[in-house]
Short mmCIF file of C-alpha atoms in Angstrom, two decimals:
data_model
loop_
_atom_site.label_atom_id
_atom_site.label_comp_id
_atom_site.label_asym_id
_atom_site.label_seq_id
_atom_site.Cartn_x
_atom_site.Cartn_y
_atom_site.Cartn_z
CA MET A 570 -20.64 45.46 36.81
CA PRO A 571 -19.14 42.08 37.79
CA ARG A 572 -16.50 40.59 35.52
CA SER A 573 -16.98 37.15 34.11
CA ARG A 574 -14.43 34.57 35.03
CA SER A 575 -12.37 33.08 32.26
CA ARG A 576 -9.91 30.26 32.01
CA SER A 577 -6.30 31.01 32.66
CA ASP A 578 -3.93 31.58 29.75
CA SER A 579 -2.32 28.18 30.30
CA SER A 580 -5.61 26.28 30.06
CA ARG A 581 -6.52 28.23 26.89
CA ARG A 582 -3.26 27.13 25.31
CA GLU A 583 -4.02 23.53 26.18
CA TYR A 584 -7.23 23.63 24.17
CA ALA A 585 -5.73 25.58 21.29
CA ARG A 586 -2.68 23.39 20.66
CA GLU A 587 -2.74 21.62 17.32
CA GLY A 588 -3.25 17.91 17.63
CA SER A 589 -3.58 18.00 21.40
CA ALA A 590 -5.31 15.04 22.95
CA ASN A 591 -8.82 15.45 24.28
CA SER A 592 -10.02 13.98 27.58
CA HIS A 593 -10.34 10.56 25.93
CA GLY A 594 -6.75 10.54 24.69
CA ARG A 595 -7.77 11.08 21.06
CA ARG A 596 -6.53 13.85 18.85
CA SER A 597 -9.06 16.53 18.13
CA ARG A 598 -9.66 17.98 14.70
CA SER A 599 -7.56 20.99 13.78
CA ARG A 600 -7.67 23.15 10.69
CA GLU A 601 -4.74 21.25 9.22
CA ASP A 602 -6.34 17.85 9.84
CA SER A 603 -9.08 16.67 7.53
CA TYR A 604 -10.01 13.93 10.03
CA SER A 605 -9.28 12.89 13.57
CA ASP A 606 -7.72 9.60 14.65
CA ASP A 607 -11.09 8.27 15.78
CA GLU A 608 -12.61 8.84 12.31
CA PRO A 609 -11.22 6.35 9.77
CA ARG A 610 -10.16 7.62 6.37
CA ARG A 611 -12.56 6.78 3.59
CA SER A 612 -10.43 5.54 0.74
CA PRO A 613 -11.66 4.29 -2.62
CA LYS A 614 -11.47 0.51 -2.85
CA ASP A 615 -11.17 -1.96 -5.69
CA TYR A 616 -11.80 -5.67 -5.38
CA ILE A 617 -10.37 -8.62 -7.27
CA LYS A 618 -12.04 -12.04 -7.03
CA LEU A 619 -9.47 -14.80 -6.73
CA THR A 620 -9.41 -18.57 -6.96
CA ASP A 621 -7.93 -20.57 -4.08
CA ALA A 622 -4.72 -21.07 -6.08
CA ASP A 623 -4.48 -17.38 -7.02
CA ALA A 624 -5.07 -16.30 -3.41
CA ALA A 625 -2.25 -18.56 -2.21
CA PHE A 626 0.05 -17.31 -4.97
CA ILE A 627 -0.75 -13.62 -4.28
CA LEU A 628 -0.09 -14.09 -0.57
CA GLY A 629 3.17 -15.88 -1.16
CA LYS A 630 5.23 -17.52 1.56
CA GLY A 631 4.51 -15.67 4.79
CA GLY A 632 2.57 -12.95 2.91
CA LYS A 633 5.77 -11.76 1.17
CA THR A 634 4.30 -11.45 -2.35
CA LYS A 635 1.35 -9.39 -1.13
CA GLN A 636 3.77 -7.18 0.82
CA LYS A 637 5.96 -6.67 -2.27
CA ILE A 638 2.98 -5.68 -4.42
CA ALA A 639 1.84 -3.23 -1.74
CA ARG A 640 5.35 -1.77 -1.38
CA VAL A 641 5.98 -1.17 -5.08
CA SER A 642 2.46 0.07 -5.88
CA GLY A 643 1.94 2.14 -2.73
CA ALA A 644 -1.54 0.63 -2.34
CA GLY A 645 -2.98 -1.20 0.63
CA LEU A 646 -3.80 -4.86 -0.03
CA GLU A 647 -6.00 -6.91 2.26
CA LEU A 648 -6.94 -10.54 1.82
CA PRO A 649 -8.95 -11.53 4.89
CA ALA A 650 -8.64 -15.11 6.12
CA ARG A 651 -11.01 -17.51 4.35
CA SER A 652 -11.79 -14.85 1.74
CA LEU A 653 -11.18 -15.01 -1.98
CA THR A 654 -11.63 -11.26 -2.50
CA LEU A 655 -8.54 -9.06 -2.54
CA GLU A 656 -9.28 -5.51 -1.35
CA ILE A 657 -7.08 -2.75 -2.77
CA THR A 658 -7.05 0.76 -1.27
CA GLY A 659 -5.14 3.89 -2.16
CA SER A 660 -5.10 6.61 -4.75
CA ASP A 661 -6.33 5.92 -8.28
CA GLU A 662 -2.75 5.44 -9.49
CA GLU A 663 -1.76 3.20 -6.57
CA ARG A 664 -4.80 0.99 -7.12
CA ARG A 665 -4.17 0.84 -10.87
CA LEU A 666 -0.57 -0.26 -10.32
CA ALA A 667 -1.54 -2.82 -7.67
CA LYS A 668 -4.14 -4.39 -9.99
CA LYS A 669 -1.60 -4.54 -12.81
CA TYR A 670 1.02 -6.20 -10.59
CA VAL A 671 -1.53 -8.67 -9.16
CA GLU A 672 -2.51 -9.66 -12.71
CA CYS A 673 1.17 -10.18 -13.64
CA VAL A 674 1.76 -12.33 -10.56
CA MET A 675 -1.35 -14.41 -11.25
CA ALA A 676 -0.23 -14.91 -14.85
CA GLN A 677 3.10 -16.31 -13.60
CA ARG A 678 1.23 -19.04 -11.74
CA VAL A 679 -0.09 -20.60 -14.95
CA GLY A 680 2.91 -20.19 -17.23
CA ASP A 681 5.68 -18.03 -18.60
CA VAL A 682 5.03 -14.30 -18.74
CA VAL A 683 6.48 -12.45 -21.69
CA LEU A 684 6.59 -8.67 -21.43
CA ASP A 685 6.87 -6.52 -24.52
CA ASP A 686 8.89 -3.34 -23.99
CA ARG A 687 6.53 -1.61 -26.46
CA ASP A 688 3.47 -2.39 -24.30
CA SER A 689 2.18 0.98 -23.07
CA ARG A 690 0.99 -0.57 -19.76
CA PHE A 691 4.64 -0.99 -18.76
CA GLU A 692 6.29 2.10 -20.24
CA ASN A 693 6.80 4.05 -17.01
CA ASP A 694 7.45 1.37 -14.43
CA CYS A 695 9.15 -1.55 -16.12
CA THR A 696 12.71 -2.21 -17.20
CA ILE A 697 13.22 -5.33 -19.24
CA VAL A 698 16.62 -6.95 -18.90
CA LEU A 699 17.53 -9.61 -21.41
CA VAL A 700 19.33 -12.43 -19.65
CA PRO A 701 21.04 -15.12 -21.69
CA SER A 702 19.74 -18.57 -20.77
CA ASP A 703 23.17 -19.70 -19.59
CA CYS A 704 23.17 -16.82 -17.04
CA ALA A 705 19.63 -17.30 -15.71
CA GLY A 706 20.82 -19.37 -12.75
CA PHE A 707 23.28 -16.66 -11.72
CA VAL A 708 20.60 -13.94 -11.91
CA THR A 709 18.09 -15.87 -9.83
CA GLY A 710 20.63 -17.27 -7.38
CA LYS A 711 20.20 -20.29 -5.16
CA ASN A 712 16.46 -20.79 -4.64
CA GLY A 713 15.86 -17.29 -6.05
CA ALA A 714 17.80 -15.62 -3.22
CA PHE A 715 19.76 -13.16 -5.40
CA LEU A 716 16.65 -12.10 -7.29
CA ARG A 717 14.79 -11.50 -4.00
CA GLN A 718 17.75 -9.47 -2.72
CA VAL A 719 17.65 -7.25 -5.83
CA GLU A 720 13.86 -6.85 -5.42
CA GLN A 721 14.29 -5.80 -1.79
CA GLU A 722 17.18 -3.39 -2.36
CA HIS A 723 15.59 -1.66 -5.36
CA GLY A 724 11.90 -1.79 -4.47
CA THR A 725 10.96 -3.96 -7.41
CA ILE A 726 8.78 -6.97 -7.95
#
């Protein structure tokens, strides 16, 4: 009885390797992967409608404020050009934090924001530091530079 021909051991390994690229240069699905690179992840999304002024304030100079909110919350924030709808992606907790931080930033645009250390919304991710009024300039620094440096070094907003 004739024997069937099979691929060589080396070509079998090529197909069996985890995450190896297929003929189109894309990763193929493996047992460890729940998706391949050519299939986008489906992530829950939340949306916040903004005014023109809020959108500009959330973006910040050069998109810095949006980047800070994304960094500290862990969520993805997208504000497409000419859109007034902020899209927030990530886990439930990341989206919850991002929405909370966006609301705080928007509140700053219209006036002073006073946080209460007994407010349960801020119990796990907020440290309130009382700064005497005669020291406020030192804490913020020239044009807010020292405050931005602290935010960057400590991952705060």
